[in-house]
Coordinates of C-alpha atoms and ligand atoms in Angstrom, one line a residue:
X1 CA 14.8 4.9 -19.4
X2 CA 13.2 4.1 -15.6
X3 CA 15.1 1.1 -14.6
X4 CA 12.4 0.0 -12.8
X5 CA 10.5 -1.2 -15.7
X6 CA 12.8 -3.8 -17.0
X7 CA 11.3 -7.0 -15.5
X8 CA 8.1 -6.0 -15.6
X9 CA 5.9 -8.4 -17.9
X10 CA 6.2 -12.0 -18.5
X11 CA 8.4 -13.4 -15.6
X12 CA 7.8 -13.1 -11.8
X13 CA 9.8 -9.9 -10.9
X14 CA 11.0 -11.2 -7.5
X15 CA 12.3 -15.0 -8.2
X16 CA 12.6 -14.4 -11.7
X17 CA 10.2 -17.4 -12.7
X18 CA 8.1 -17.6 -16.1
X19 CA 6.0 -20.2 -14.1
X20 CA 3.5 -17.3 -13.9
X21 CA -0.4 -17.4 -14.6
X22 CA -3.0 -15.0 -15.7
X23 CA -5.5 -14.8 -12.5
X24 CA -7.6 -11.2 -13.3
X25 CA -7.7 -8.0 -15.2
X26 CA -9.4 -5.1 -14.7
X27 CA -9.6 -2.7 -17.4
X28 CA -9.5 1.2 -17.5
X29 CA -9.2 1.7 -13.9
X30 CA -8.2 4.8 -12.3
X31 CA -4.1 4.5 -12.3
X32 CA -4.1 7.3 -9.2
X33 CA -4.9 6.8 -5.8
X34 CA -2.7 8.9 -4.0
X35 CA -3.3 12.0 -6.1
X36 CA -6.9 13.0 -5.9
X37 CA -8.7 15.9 -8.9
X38 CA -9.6 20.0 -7.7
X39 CA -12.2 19.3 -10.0
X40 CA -15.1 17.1 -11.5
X41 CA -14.0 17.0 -14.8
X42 CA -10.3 16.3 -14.0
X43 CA -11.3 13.4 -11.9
X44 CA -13.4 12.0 -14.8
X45 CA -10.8 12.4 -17.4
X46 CA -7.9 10.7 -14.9
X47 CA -5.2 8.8 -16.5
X48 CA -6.4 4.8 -16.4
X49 CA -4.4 1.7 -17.0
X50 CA -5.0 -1.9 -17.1
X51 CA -4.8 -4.3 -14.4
X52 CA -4.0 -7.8 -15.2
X53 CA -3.0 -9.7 -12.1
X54 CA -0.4 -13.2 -12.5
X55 CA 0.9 -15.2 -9.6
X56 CA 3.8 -16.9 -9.7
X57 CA 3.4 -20.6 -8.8
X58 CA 6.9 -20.9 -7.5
X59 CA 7.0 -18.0 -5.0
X60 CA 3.7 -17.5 -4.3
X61 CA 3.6 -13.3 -5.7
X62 CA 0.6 -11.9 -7.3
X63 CA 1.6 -9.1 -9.6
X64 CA 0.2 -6.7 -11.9
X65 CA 1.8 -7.8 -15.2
X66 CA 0.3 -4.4 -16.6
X67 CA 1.8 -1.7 -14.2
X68 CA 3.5 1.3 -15.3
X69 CA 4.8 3.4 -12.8
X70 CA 5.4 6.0 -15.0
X71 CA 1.7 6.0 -15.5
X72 CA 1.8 7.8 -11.7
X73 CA 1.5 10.9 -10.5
X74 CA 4.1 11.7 -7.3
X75 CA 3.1 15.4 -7.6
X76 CA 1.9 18.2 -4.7
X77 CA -1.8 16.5 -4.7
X78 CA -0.3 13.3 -3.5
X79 CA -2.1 12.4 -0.1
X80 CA -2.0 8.5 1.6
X81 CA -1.5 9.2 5.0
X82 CA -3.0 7.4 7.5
X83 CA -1.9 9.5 10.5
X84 CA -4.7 11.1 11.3
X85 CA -6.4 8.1 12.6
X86 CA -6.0 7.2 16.3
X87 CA -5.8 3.6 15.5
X88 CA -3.0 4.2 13.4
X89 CA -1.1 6.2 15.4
X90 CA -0.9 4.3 18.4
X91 CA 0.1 0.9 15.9
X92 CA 3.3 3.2 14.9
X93 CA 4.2 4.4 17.9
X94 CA 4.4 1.1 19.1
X95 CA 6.5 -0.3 16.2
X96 CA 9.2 2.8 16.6
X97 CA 9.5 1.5 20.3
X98 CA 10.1 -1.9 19.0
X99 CA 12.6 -1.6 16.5
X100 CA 14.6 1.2 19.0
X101 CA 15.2 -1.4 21.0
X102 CA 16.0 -4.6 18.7
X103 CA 18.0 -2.6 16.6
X104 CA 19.9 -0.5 19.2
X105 CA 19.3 2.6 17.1
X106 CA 20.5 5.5 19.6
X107 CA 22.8 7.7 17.5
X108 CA 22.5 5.7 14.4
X109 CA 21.5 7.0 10.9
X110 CA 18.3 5.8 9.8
X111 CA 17.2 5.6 6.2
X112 CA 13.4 5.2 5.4
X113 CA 12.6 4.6 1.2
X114 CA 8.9 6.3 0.5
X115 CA 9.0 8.2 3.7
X116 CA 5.9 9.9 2.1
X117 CA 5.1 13.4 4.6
X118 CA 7.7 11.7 7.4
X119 CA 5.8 11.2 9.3
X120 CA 6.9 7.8 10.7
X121 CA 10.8 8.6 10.6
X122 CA 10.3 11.5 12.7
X123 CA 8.4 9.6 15.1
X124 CA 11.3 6.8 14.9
X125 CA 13.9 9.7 15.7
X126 CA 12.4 11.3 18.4
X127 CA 11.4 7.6 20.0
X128 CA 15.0 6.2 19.5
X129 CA 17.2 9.4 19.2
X130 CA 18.7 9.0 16.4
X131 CA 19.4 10.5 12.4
X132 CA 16.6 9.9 10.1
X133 CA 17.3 10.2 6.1
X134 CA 13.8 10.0 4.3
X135 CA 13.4 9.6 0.3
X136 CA 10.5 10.1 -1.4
X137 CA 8.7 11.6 -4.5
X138 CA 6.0 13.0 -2.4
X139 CA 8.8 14.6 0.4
X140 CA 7.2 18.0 1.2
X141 CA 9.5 19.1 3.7
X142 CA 13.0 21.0 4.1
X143 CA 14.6 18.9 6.8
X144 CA 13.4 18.5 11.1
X145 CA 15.9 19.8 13.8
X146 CA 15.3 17.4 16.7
X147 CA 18.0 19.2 19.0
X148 CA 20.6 16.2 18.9
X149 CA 19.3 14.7 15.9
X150 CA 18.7 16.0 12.6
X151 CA 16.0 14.5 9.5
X152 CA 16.6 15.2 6.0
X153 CA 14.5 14.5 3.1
X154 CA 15.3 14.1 -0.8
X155 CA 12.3 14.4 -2.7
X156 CA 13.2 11.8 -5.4
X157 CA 12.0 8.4 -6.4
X158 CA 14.8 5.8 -4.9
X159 CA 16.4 3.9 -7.6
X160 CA 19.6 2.1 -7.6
X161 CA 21.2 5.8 -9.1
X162 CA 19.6 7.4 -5.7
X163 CA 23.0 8.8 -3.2
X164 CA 21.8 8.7 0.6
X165 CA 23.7 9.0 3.1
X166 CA 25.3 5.7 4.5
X167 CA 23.1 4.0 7.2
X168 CA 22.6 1.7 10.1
X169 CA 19.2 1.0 9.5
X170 CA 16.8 1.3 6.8
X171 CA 12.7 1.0 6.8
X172 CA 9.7 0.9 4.4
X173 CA 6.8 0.9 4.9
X174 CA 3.6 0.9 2.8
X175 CA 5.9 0.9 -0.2
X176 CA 7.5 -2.2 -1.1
X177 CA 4.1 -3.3 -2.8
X178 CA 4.5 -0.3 -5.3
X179 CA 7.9 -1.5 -6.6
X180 CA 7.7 -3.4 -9.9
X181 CA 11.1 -4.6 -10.2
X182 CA 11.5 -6.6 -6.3
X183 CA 14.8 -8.6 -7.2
X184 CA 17.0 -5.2 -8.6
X185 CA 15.3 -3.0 -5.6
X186 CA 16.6 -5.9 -3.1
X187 CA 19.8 -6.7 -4.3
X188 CA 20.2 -2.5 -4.5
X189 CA 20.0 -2.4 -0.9
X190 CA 22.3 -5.3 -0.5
X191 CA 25.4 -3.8 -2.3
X192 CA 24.5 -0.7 -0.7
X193 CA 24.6 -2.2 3.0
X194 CA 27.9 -4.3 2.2
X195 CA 29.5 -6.4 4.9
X196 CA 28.1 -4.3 7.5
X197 CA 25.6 -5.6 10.0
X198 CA 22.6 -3.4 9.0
X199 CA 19.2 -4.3 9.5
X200 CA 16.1 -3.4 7.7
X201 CA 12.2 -3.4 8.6
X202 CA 9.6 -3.8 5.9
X203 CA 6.0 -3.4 6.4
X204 CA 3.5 -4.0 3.8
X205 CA -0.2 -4.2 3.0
X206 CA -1.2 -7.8 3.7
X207 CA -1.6 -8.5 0.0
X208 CA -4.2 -11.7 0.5
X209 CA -6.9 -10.6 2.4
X210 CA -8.6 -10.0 -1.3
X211 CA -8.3 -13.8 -2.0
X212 CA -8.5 -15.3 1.3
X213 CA -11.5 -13.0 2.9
X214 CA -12.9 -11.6 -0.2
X215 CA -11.9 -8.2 0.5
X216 CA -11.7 -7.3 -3.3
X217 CA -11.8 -3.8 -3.3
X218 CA -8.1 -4.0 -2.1
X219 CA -7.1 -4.5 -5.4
X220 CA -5.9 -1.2 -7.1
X221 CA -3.3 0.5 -10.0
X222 CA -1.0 1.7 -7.4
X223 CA -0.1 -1.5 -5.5
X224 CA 1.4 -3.5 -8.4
X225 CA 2.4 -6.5 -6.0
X226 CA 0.2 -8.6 -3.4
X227 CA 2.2 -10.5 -1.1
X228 CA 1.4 -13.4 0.6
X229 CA 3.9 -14.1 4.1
X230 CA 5.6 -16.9 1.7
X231 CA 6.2 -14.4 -1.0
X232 CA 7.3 -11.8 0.9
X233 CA 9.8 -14.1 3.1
X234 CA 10.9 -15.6 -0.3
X235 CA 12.0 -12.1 -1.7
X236 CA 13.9 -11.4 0.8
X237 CA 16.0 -14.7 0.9
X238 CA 16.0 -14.7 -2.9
X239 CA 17.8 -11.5 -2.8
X240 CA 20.2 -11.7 0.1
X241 CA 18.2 -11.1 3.5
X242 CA 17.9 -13.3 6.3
X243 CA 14.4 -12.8 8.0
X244 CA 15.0 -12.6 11.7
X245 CA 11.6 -11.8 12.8
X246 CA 8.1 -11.6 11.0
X247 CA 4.6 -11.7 11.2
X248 CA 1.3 -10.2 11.0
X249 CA 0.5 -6.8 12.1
X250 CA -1.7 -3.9 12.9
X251 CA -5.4 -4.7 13.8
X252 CA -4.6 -8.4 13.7
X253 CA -3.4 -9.2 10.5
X254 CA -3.9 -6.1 8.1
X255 CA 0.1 -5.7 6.9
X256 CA 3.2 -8.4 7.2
X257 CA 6.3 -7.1 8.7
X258 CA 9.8 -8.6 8.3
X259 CA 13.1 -7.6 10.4
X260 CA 16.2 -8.1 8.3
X261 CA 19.4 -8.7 8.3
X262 CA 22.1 -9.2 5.4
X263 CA 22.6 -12.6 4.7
X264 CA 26.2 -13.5 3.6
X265 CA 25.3 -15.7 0.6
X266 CA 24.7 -15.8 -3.4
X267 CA 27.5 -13.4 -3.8
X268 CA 28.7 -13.2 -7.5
X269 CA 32.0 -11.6 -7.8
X270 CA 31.4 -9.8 -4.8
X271 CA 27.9 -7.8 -6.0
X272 CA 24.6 -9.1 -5.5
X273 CA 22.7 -9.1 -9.0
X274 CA 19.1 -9.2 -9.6
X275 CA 17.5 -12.8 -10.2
X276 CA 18.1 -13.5 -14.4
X277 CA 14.8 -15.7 -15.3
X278 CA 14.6 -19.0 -14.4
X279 CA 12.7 -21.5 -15.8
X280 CA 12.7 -24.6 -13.4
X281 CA 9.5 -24.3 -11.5
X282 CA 10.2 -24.4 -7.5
X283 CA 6.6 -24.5 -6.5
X284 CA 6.7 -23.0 -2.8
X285 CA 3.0 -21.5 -3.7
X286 CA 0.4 -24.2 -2.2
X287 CA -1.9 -25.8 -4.6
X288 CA -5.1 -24.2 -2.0
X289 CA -3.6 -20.6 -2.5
X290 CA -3.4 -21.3 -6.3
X291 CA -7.1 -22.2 -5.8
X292 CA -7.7 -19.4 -4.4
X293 CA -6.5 -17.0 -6.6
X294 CA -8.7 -18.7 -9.5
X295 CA -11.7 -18.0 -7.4
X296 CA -11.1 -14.1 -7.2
X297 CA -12.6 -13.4 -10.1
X298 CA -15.6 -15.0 -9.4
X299 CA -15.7 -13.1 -5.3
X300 CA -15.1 -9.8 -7.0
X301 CA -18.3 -10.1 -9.7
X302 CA -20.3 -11.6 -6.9
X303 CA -19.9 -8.9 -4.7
X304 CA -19.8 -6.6 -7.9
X305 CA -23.6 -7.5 -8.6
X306 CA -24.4 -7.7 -4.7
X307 CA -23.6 -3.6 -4.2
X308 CA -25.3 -3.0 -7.7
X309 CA -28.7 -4.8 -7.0
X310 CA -28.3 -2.9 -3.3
X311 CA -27.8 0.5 -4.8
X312 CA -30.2 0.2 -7.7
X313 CA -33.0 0.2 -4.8
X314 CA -31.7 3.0 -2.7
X315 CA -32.2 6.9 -3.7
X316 CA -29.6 8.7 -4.7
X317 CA -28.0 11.2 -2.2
X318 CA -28.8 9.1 0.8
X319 CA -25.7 6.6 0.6
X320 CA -21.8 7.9 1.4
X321 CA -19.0 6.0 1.1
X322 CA -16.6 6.9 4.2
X323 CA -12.4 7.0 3.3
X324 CA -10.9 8.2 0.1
X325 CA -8.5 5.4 -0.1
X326 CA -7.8 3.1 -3.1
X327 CA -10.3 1.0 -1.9
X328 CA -13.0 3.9 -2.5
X329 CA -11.7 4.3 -6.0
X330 CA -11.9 0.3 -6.8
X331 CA -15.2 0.0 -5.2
X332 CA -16.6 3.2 -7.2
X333 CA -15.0 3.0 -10.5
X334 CA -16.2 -1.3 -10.4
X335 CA -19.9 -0.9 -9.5
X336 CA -22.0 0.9 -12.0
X337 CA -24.9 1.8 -9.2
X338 CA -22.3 3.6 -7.2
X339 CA -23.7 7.0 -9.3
X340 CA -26.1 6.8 -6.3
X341 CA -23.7 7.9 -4.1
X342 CA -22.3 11.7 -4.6
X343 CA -20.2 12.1 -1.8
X344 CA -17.2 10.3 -0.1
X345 CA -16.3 11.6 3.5
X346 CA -12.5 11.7 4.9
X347 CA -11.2 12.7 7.9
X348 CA -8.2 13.9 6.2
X349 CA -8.4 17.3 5.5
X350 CA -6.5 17.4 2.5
X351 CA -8.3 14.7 1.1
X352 CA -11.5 17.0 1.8
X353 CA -13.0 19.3 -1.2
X354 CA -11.4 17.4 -3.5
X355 CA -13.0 14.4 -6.3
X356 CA -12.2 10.7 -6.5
X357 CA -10.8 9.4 -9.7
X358 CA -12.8 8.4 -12.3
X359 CA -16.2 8.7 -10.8
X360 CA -15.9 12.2 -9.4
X361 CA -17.6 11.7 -6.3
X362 CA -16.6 15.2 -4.0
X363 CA -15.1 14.7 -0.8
X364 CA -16.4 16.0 2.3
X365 CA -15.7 15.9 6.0
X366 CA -17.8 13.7 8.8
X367 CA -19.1 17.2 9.8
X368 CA -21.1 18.0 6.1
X369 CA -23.1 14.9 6.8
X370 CA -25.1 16.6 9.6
X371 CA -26.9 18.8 6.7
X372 CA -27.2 15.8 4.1
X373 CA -28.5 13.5 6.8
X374 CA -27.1 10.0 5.5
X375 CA -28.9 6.7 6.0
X376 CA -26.6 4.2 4.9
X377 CA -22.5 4.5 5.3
X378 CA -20.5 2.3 3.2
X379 CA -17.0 2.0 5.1
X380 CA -13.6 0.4 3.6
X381 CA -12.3 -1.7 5.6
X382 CA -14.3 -3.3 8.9
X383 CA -11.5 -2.5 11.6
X384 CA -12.9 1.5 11.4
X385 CA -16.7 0.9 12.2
X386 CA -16.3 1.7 15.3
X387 CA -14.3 4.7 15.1
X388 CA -16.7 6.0 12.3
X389 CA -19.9 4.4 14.7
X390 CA -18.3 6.6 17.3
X391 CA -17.9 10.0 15.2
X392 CA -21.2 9.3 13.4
X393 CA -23.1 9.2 16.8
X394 CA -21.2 12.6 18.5
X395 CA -22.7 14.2 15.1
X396 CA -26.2 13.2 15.9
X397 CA -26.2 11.1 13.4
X398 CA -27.9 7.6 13.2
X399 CA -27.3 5.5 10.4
X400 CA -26.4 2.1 8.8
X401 CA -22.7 1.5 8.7
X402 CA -21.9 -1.6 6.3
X403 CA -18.8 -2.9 4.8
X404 CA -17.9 -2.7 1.1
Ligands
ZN501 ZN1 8.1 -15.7 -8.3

């Protein structure tokens, strides 16, 4: 029995509330983003599940009431790196200088939960010189030798059964959205840490940019939680952090970050325990955010029928969709017209030559679309146009670039 599927269902999996209400479902939706198909027909037959989104009126979460994460698939396919993006790199470069610093981490063991390829904790021990231990179901590789530092990787989901080494510092990043069961993930880490002063960073996708700018396609199987900088803040208290520093990051205000330390509080004979269900309502969600998440349904049909009445009029084979991302698979797998478009480009090459989930679109690289001479792009998320402009017009290519 997976231990992380306990809480999932009826109460609010971080503050233990049943003050929870139904906000949107979509149904038979592509449960894999991560792993992407070799071929058409596997992509077409992917596994689906059900997405049926509640948010807790006293913390603020949205969650997916629906999620399985045994539903996923962690195996050699699995690709969400982000690294081969200039923008990116630079933004993590900058964050492993940051927490160096205000953590002291010289010589310390660092722990990172869904390290995915390593990418990050190896840039962490190389910036800060220090131990890196990185757990993940996706972990590809053996171990990095960094001359006075070492990195090991177990390639294993982290549960509360999960032996690491012990650490100074832990991190996770793009993660803590996937976990369904917040409070027993949290008050894990807690009785792992003890009453030694270890910090933490989390970094997560900025979970209401689909309800506050519309940006539905955000919404997909994989990210089971959608944090709002109350909610997240609210976890961590709930479960026995302090917050010491937090705020919006990357490209303005993409992800929320949170430094943490150990709070010494809501000990019960000396373990912290995950949140039983409560049913007094504490109401820190704000009556315009519950608003707003009553509205999403209606922003995600509207701009549902605005892309179909758009695609219905354009020929097929002229339109590409540009990243491979869950976005992609959302956007696709929600708007029936989207058979107009046959390819979706990625600059990742091992994204490239495979097929999105559910529709079966094949994905290329930027460099295909010189033969196949594109005259509209449809790009993810607006903070890449002009990286994609840029490629785009070293390619000799001059098209429409618009924003899904
Ligand atoms: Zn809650």
């Amino acid at each position: 029995m997976n231990s992380n599927k306990i809480a999932v269902g009826e109460f609010c999996s971080s503050c233990g509330s049943a003050n929870c209400e139904q906000i949107f479902s979509l149904e038979q939706v592509p449960v894999n983003c991560g792993t992407l198909y070799n071929s058409v027909d596997k992509a077409r037959n992917a596994t689906r599940g059900e997405i049926d989104l509640s948010a807790c009126r006293d913390c603020g979460l949205v969650f997916n009431r629906k999620y399985d994460v045994d539903l996923i698939e962690f195996g050699d396919q699995y690709e969400v790196s982000l690294g081969a993006s200039q923008v990116f790199k630079d933004f993590q470069l900058n964050i492993a200088r940051r927490l160096s610093e205000n953590f002291s981490l010289k010589n310390k063991n660092v722990l990172e939960i869904g390290c995915g390829n390593g990418e990050f904790l190896e840039l962490l021990c190389r910036v800060a010189g220090c131990d890196g231990e990185g757990i993940d179901p996706t972990a590809k590789r053996d171990g990095v030798n960094l001359g006075d530092n070492k990195i090991s990787f177990q390639k294993a989901k982290f549960t509360p059964e999960s032996r690491c080494k012990p650490f100074d510092f832990a991190c996770c990043l793009s993660m803590f959205e996937d976990v369904p069961n917040i409070s027993e993930f949290l008050c894990d880490l807690r009785n792992r840490i003890g009453d030694r002063p270890v910090g933490m960073y989390f970094e997560i996708f900025n979970g209401m940019r689909p309800f506050e700018f519309g940006e539905v396609w955000s919404i997909h199987y994989e990210q089971c939680n959608y944090f709002s900088m109350e909610s997240f803040q609210n976890a961590f208290r709930a479960n026995g952090f302090s917050v010491v520093n937090s705020g919006l990051c990357y490209q303005g205000d993409q992800y929320l970050f949170a430094e943490l330390r150990p709070s010494p509080d809501d000990k019960t004979n000396g373990t912290f325990r995950s949140k039983p269900p409560v049913s007094e309502p504490k109401s820190t969600c704000s009556s315009d955010r519950v608003s707003q998440f009553q509205n999403f349904r209606n922003k995600f049909d509207n701009r549902k029928a605005f892309w179909n009445k758009r695609l219905d009029l354009t020929p097929t084979g002229k339109t590409f969709f540009w990243g491979a991302g869950g976005k992609a698979i959302t956007f696709l797998n929600s708007v029936s017209a989207s058979t107009k478009i046959e390819f979706v480009v990625d600059i990742n090459p091992k994204r490239q030559g495979k097929y999105i989930p559910g529709t079966g679109q094949k994905i290329i690289s930027p460099k295909d679309l010189i033969e196949l001479k594109p005259e509209n792009i449809i790009i993810s998320n607006a903070i890449y146009r002009d990286e994609i402009r840029q490629m785009l017009s070293e390619l000799g290519l001059n098209c429409s670039v618009d924003v899904a």
